[in-house]
């Protein structure tokens, strides 16, 4: 009952624009000339036949899968490194969070300057990997922070019990640490 006002506001700012966008997608409008005609699903049929749309879907899928996979792997590696650090942990966290704290425009300019001498963003085969690298650099700290927070909340007794049972570091990582990190990593990856 207490959530009703918040849900009403959320519904009004999401459902109404979504419905309006759906209605507009079924029409052909040129307001300057007063053209407003119902075309049904013709726009969607055109998109399904358009090779540029198919290419855009493929590029989006490759970008998403590659960047999220790299971010998860590098984020877990960074979190494990931070968890084992003793002396420079605060400095490591600060350096790790620096790319994430920068505004997206600043990150874009940094990578534009880095890629400018070689022209990577203008070469079709290199543009997508270059953008994936920039995205991974910017977002890996987010996943690393999530993973690190979960790592430091794992009771040390679990690792000690595994060591007593004869499990090495790799076995402990595979059988205990990664399964305990999985829900947090899934949540963080879904935010991406």
mmCIF file of C-alpha atoms in Angstrom:
data_model
loop_
_atom_site.group_PDB
_atom_site.id
_atom_site.type_symbol
_atom_site.label_atom_id
_atom_site.label_comp_id
_atom_site.label_asym_id
_atom_site.label_seq_id
_atom_site.Cartn_x
_atom_site.Cartn_y
_atom_site.Cartn_z
ATOM 1 C CA UNK A 1 0.000 0.000 0.000
ATOM 2 C CA UNK A 2 2.878 2.340 0.750
ATOM 3 C CA UNK A 3 4.370 1.635 -2.653
ATOM 4 C CA UNK A 4 1.207 2.568 -4.557
ATOM 5 C CA UNK A 5 2.077 6.265 -5.112
ATOM 6 C CA UNK A 6 5.602 5.435 -6.236
ATOM 7 C CA UNK A 7 4.351 2.691 -8.554
ATOM 8 C CA UNK A 8 1.738 5.064 -9.993
ATOM 9 C CA UNK A 9 4.401 7.668 -10.766
ATOM 10 C CA UNK A 10 6.709 5.024 -12.208
ATOM 11 C CA UNK A 11 3.920 3.644 -14.382
ATOM 12 C CA UNK A 12 2.980 7.111 -15.608
ATOM 13 C CA UNK A 13 6.521 7.990 -16.649
ATOM 14 C CA UNK A 14 7.222 4.627 -18.297
ATOM 15 C CA UNK A 15 3.991 3.119 -19.574
ATOM 16 C CA UNK A 16 2.514 6.240 -21.175
ATOM 17 C CA UNK A 17 5.642 7.064 -23.236
ATOM 18 C CA UNK A 18 5.964 3.393 -24.191
ATOM 19 C CA UNK A 19 2.351 3.272 -25.408
ATOM 20 C CA UNK A 20 2.785 6.578 -27.249
ATOM 21 C CA UNK A 21 5.945 5.296 -28.962
ATOM 22 C CA UNK A 22 4.114 2.129 -30.022
ATOM 23 C CA UNK A 23 1.238 4.155 -31.497
ATOM 24 C CA UNK A 24 3.659 6.457 -33.318
ATOM 25 C CA UNK A 25 5.546 3.472 -34.733
ATOM 26 C CA UNK A 26 2.361 2.342 -36.472
ATOM 27 C CA UNK A 27 1.904 5.679 -38.236
ATOM 28 C CA UNK A 28 3.674 7.646 -40.927
ATOM 29 C CA UNK A 29 3.935 11.244 -39.806
ATOM 30 C CA UNK A 30 5.405 14.291 -41.467
ATOM 31 C CA UNK A 31 4.124 17.150 -39.287
ATOM 32 C CA UNK A 32 5.506 19.886 -41.557
ATOM 33 C CA UNK A 33 3.315 18.730 -44.446
ATOM 34 C CA UNK A 34 0.389 17.593 -42.301
ATOM 35 C CA UNK A 35 0.854 13.941 -43.269
ATOM 36 C CA UNK A 36 -0.529 11.558 -40.675
ATOM 37 C CA UNK A 37 -1.515 8.119 -41.935
ATOM 38 C CA UNK A 38 -1.834 4.708 -40.324
ATOM 39 C CA UNK A 39 0.607 2.219 -41.874
ATOM 40 C CA UNK A 40 0.248 -0.704 -39.469
ATOM 41 C CA UNK A 41 3.228 -3.016 -39.301
ATOM 42 C CA UNK A 42 4.824 -1.779 -42.537
ATOM 43 C CA UNK A 43 7.689 -0.085 -40.656
ATOM 44 C CA UNK A 44 8.492 -3.307 -38.805
ATOM 45 C CA UNK A 45 8.332 -5.368 -42.012
ATOM 46 C CA UNK A 46 10.780 -2.930 -43.595
ATOM 47 C CA UNK A 47 13.153 -3.264 -40.624
ATOM 48 C CA UNK A 48 13.119 -7.051 -40.809
ATOM 49 C CA UNK A 49 14.135 -6.919 -44.491
ATOM 50 C CA UNK A 50 16.718 -4.172 -44.050
ATOM 51 C CA UNK A 51 20.319 -5.524 -44.066
ATOM 52 C CA UNK A 52 21.525 -2.481 -42.112
ATOM 53 C CA UNK A 53 19.149 -3.374 -39.265
ATOM 54 C CA UNK A 54 20.387 -6.989 -39.222
ATOM 55 C CA UNK A 55 23.964 -5.709 -39.097
ATOM 56 C CA UNK A 56 23.077 -3.333 -36.254
ATOM 57 C CA UNK A 57 21.591 -6.234 -34.265
ATOM 58 C CA UNK A 58 24.702 -8.352 -34.869
ATOM 59 C CA UNK A 59 27.094 -5.566 -33.861
ATOM 60 C CA UNK A 60 25.036 -4.818 -30.745
ATOM 61 C CA UNK A 61 25.039 -8.485 -29.731
ATOM 62 C CA UNK A 62 28.806 -8.823 -30.255
ATOM 63 C CA UNK A 63 29.472 -5.598 -28.345
ATOM 64 C CA UNK A 64 27.237 -6.602 -25.435
ATOM 65 C CA UNK A 65 28.479 -10.173 -25.068
ATOM 66 C CA UNK A 66 32.162 -9.300 -25.469
ATOM 67 C CA UNK A 67 32.157 -6.264 -23.192
ATOM 68 C CA UNK A 68 30.114 -7.860 -20.391
ATOM 69 C CA UNK A 69 32.184 -11.073 -20.488
ATOM 70 C CA UNK A 70 35.465 -9.141 -20.340
ATOM 71 C CA UNK A 71 34.148 -6.859 -17.598
ATOM 72 C CA UNK A 72 33.106 -9.820 -15.444
ATOM 73 C CA UNK A 73 36.422 -11.646 -15.883
ATOM 74 C CA UNK A 74 38.569 -8.551 -15.307
ATOM 75 C CA UNK A 75 36.318 -7.348 -12.478
ATOM 76 C CA UNK A 76 36.672 -10.644 -10.615
ATOM 77 C CA UNK A 77 40.442 -10.631 -11.189
ATOM 78 C CA UNK A 78 40.702 -7.069 -9.850
ATOM 79 C CA UNK A 79 38.513 -7.923 -6.853
ATOM 80 C CA UNK A 80 40.634 -10.969 -6.044
ATOM 81 C CA UNK A 81 43.785 -8.862 -6.322
ATOM 82 C CA UNK A 82 42.311 -6.230 -3.996
ATOM 83 C CA UNK A 83 41.193 -8.861 -1.502
ATOM 84 C CA UNK A 84 44.715 -10.284 -1.276
ATOM 85 C CA UNK A 85 46.422 -6.877 -1.018
ATOM 86 C CA UNK A 86 47.442 -5.769 2.429
ATOM 87 C CA UNK A 87 49.591 -2.705 2.086
ATOM 88 C CA UNK A 88 48.282 -0.738 -0.915
ATOM 89 C CA UNK A 89 44.612 -1.719 -0.807
ATOM 90 C CA UNK A 90 43.252 1.849 -0.396
ATOM 91 C CA UNK A 91 45.414 3.126 -3.246
ATOM 92 C CA UNK A 92 44.369 0.160 -5.385
ATOM 93 C CA UNK A 93 40.684 0.868 -4.788
ATOM 94 C CA UNK A 94 41.207 4.539 -5.619
ATOM 95 C CA UNK A 95 43.031 3.749 -8.857
ATOM 96 C CA UNK A 96 40.476 1.108 -9.760
ATOM 97 C CA UNK A 97 37.557 3.501 -9.326
ATOM 98 C CA UNK A 98 39.144 6.332 -11.302
ATOM 99 C CA UNK A 99 37.860 5.220 -14.760
ATOM 100 C CA UNK A 100 34.377 4.638 -13.358
ATOM 101 C CA UNK A 101 34.237 8.085 -11.734
ATOM 102 C CA UNK A 102 35.093 9.899 -14.946
ATOM 103 C CA UNK A 103 32.122 11.177 -16.942
ATOM 104 C CA UNK A 104 31.375 9.249 -20.126
ATOM 105 C CA UNK A 105 32.270 12.247 -22.278
ATOM 106 C CA UNK A 106 35.731 12.429 -20.708
ATOM 107 C CA UNK A 107 36.263 8.719 -21.316
ATOM 108 C CA UNK A 108 35.179 9.143 -24.930
ATOM 109 C CA UNK A 109 37.643 12.008 -25.441
ATOM 110 C CA UNK A 110 40.490 10.070 -23.793
ATOM 111 C CA UNK A 111 40.000 7.114 -26.108
ATOM 112 C CA UNK A 112 39.484 9.383 -29.102
ATOM 113 C CA UNK A 113 42.898 10.902 -28.408
ATOM 114 C CA UNK A 114 44.422 7.454 -27.887
ATOM 115 C CA UNK A 115 43.000 6.059 -31.119
ATOM 116 C CA UNK A 116 43.542 9.174 -33.258
ATOM 117 C CA UNK A 117 47.142 8.484 -34.387
ATOM 118 C CA UNK A 118 46.213 5.035 -35.727
ATOM 119 C CA UNK A 119 42.691 5.902 -36.869
ATOM 120 C CA UNK A 120 41.146 2.816 -35.268
ATOM 121 C CA UNK A 121 37.685 4.359 -35.049
ATOM 122 C CA UNK A 122 37.637 4.907 -38.821
ATOM 123 C CA UNK A 123 38.630 1.375 -39.828
ATOM 124 C CA UNK A 124 35.594 -0.947 -39.996
ATOM 125 C CA UNK A 125 37.374 -4.030 -38.639
ATOM 126 C CA UNK A 126 38.973 -2.178 -35.740
ATOM 127 C CA UNK A 127 36.209 0.182 -34.622
ATOM 128 C CA UNK A 128 34.172 -2.413 -32.706
ATOM 129 C CA UNK A 129 37.133 -3.862 -30.743
ATOM 130 C CA UNK A 130 38.299 -0.314 -29.982
ATOM 131 C CA UNK A 131 34.890 0.587 -28.578
ATOM 132 C CA UNK A 132 34.766 -2.640 -26.568
ATOM 133 C CA UNK A 133 38.148 -1.791 -25.007
ATOM 134 C CA UNK A 134 36.919 1.690 -24.056
ATOM 135 C CA UNK A 135 33.711 0.296 -22.547
ATOM 136 C CA UNK A 136 35.560 -2.409 -20.622
ATOM 137 C CA UNK A 137 38.023 0.161 -19.250
ATOM 138 C CA UNK A 138 35.183 2.372 -18.060
ATOM 139 C CA UNK A 139 32.882 -0.285 -16.563
ATOM 140 C CA UNK A 140 35.190 -2.959 -15.132
ATOM 141 C CA UNK A 141 35.576 -1.029 -11.834
ATOM 142 C CA UNK A 142 31.808 -1.258 -11.291
ATOM 143 C CA UNK A 143 31.876 -5.051 -11.423
ATOM 144 C CA UNK A 144 35.135 -5.182 -9.469
ATOM 145 C CA UNK A 145 33.594 -3.128 -6.672
ATOM 146 C CA UNK A 146 30.567 -5.432 -6.507
ATOM 147 C CA UNK A 147 32.780 -8.529 -6.475
ATOM 148 C CA UNK A 148 35.164 -7.038 -3.906
ATOM 149 C CA UNK A 149 32.288 -6.162 -1.567
ATOM 150 C CA UNK A 150 31.079 -9.761 -1.753
ATOM 151 C CA UNK A 151 34.586 -11.177 -1.326
ATOM 152 C CA UNK A 152 35.233 -9.312 1.906
ATOM 153 C CA UNK A 153 31.860 -10.444 3.252
ATOM 154 C CA UNK A 154 32.703 -14.143 2.821
ATOM 155 C CA UNK A 155 33.581 -15.516 6.265
ATOM 156 C CA UNK A 156 37.249 -16.547 6.481
ATOM 157 C CA UNK A 157 36.176 -19.743 8.250
ATOM 158 C CA UNK A 158 34.884 -21.136 4.950
ATOM 159 C CA UNK A 159 38.295 -20.782 3.290
ATOM 160 C CA UNK A 160 40.034 -22.129 6.381
ATOM 161 C CA UNK A 161 37.756 -25.185 6.417
ATOM 162 C CA UNK A 162 38.539 -25.808 2.750
ATOM 163 C CA UNK A 163 42.277 -25.529 3.469
ATOM 164 C CA UNK A 164 41.947 -28.019 6.340
ATOM 165 C CA UNK A 165 40.173 -30.393 3.958
ATOM 166 C CA UNK A 166 43.160 -30.141 1.612
ATOM 167 C CA UNK A 167 41.756 -27.795 -1.017
ATOM 168 C CA UNK A 168 44.313 -25.599 -2.723
ATOM 169 C CA UNK A 169 43.811 -22.011 -3.809
ATOM 170 C CA UNK A 170 42.473 -22.912 -7.242
ATOM 171 C CA UNK A 171 40.054 -25.505 -5.850
ATOM 172 C CA UNK A 172 38.849 -23.020 -3.222
ATOM 173 C CA UNK A 173 38.355 -20.392 -5.901
ATOM 174 C CA UNK A 174 36.455 -22.798 -8.161
ATOM 175 C CA UNK A 175 34.342 -24.548 -5.504
ATOM 176 C CA UNK A 176 33.733 -21.803 -2.934
ATOM 177 C CA UNK A 177 34.607 -18.281 -4.029
ATOM 178 C CA UNK A 178 33.132 -18.223 -7.545
ATOM 179 C CA UNK A 179 29.814 -19.862 -6.543
ATOM 180 C CA UNK A 180 29.454 -17.327 -3.716
ATOM 181 C CA UNK A 181 30.254 -14.508 -6.159
ATOM 182 C CA UNK A 182 27.828 -15.726 -8.836
ATOM 183 C CA UNK A 183 24.645 -13.957 -7.593
ATOM 184 C CA UNK A 184 26.476 -10.649 -7.187
ATOM 185 C CA UNK A 185 28.123 -10.967 -10.599
ATOM 186 C CA UNK A 186 24.785 -11.766 -12.217
ATOM 187 C CA UNK A 187 23.219 -8.689 -10.618
ATOM 188 C CA UNK A 188 26.118 -6.462 -11.657
ATOM 189 C CA UNK A 189 26.103 -7.865 -15.202
ATOM 190 C CA UNK A 190 22.363 -7.213 -15.478
ATOM 191 C CA UNK A 191 22.969 -3.591 -14.504
ATOM 192 C CA UNK A 192 25.258 -3.425 -17.516
#
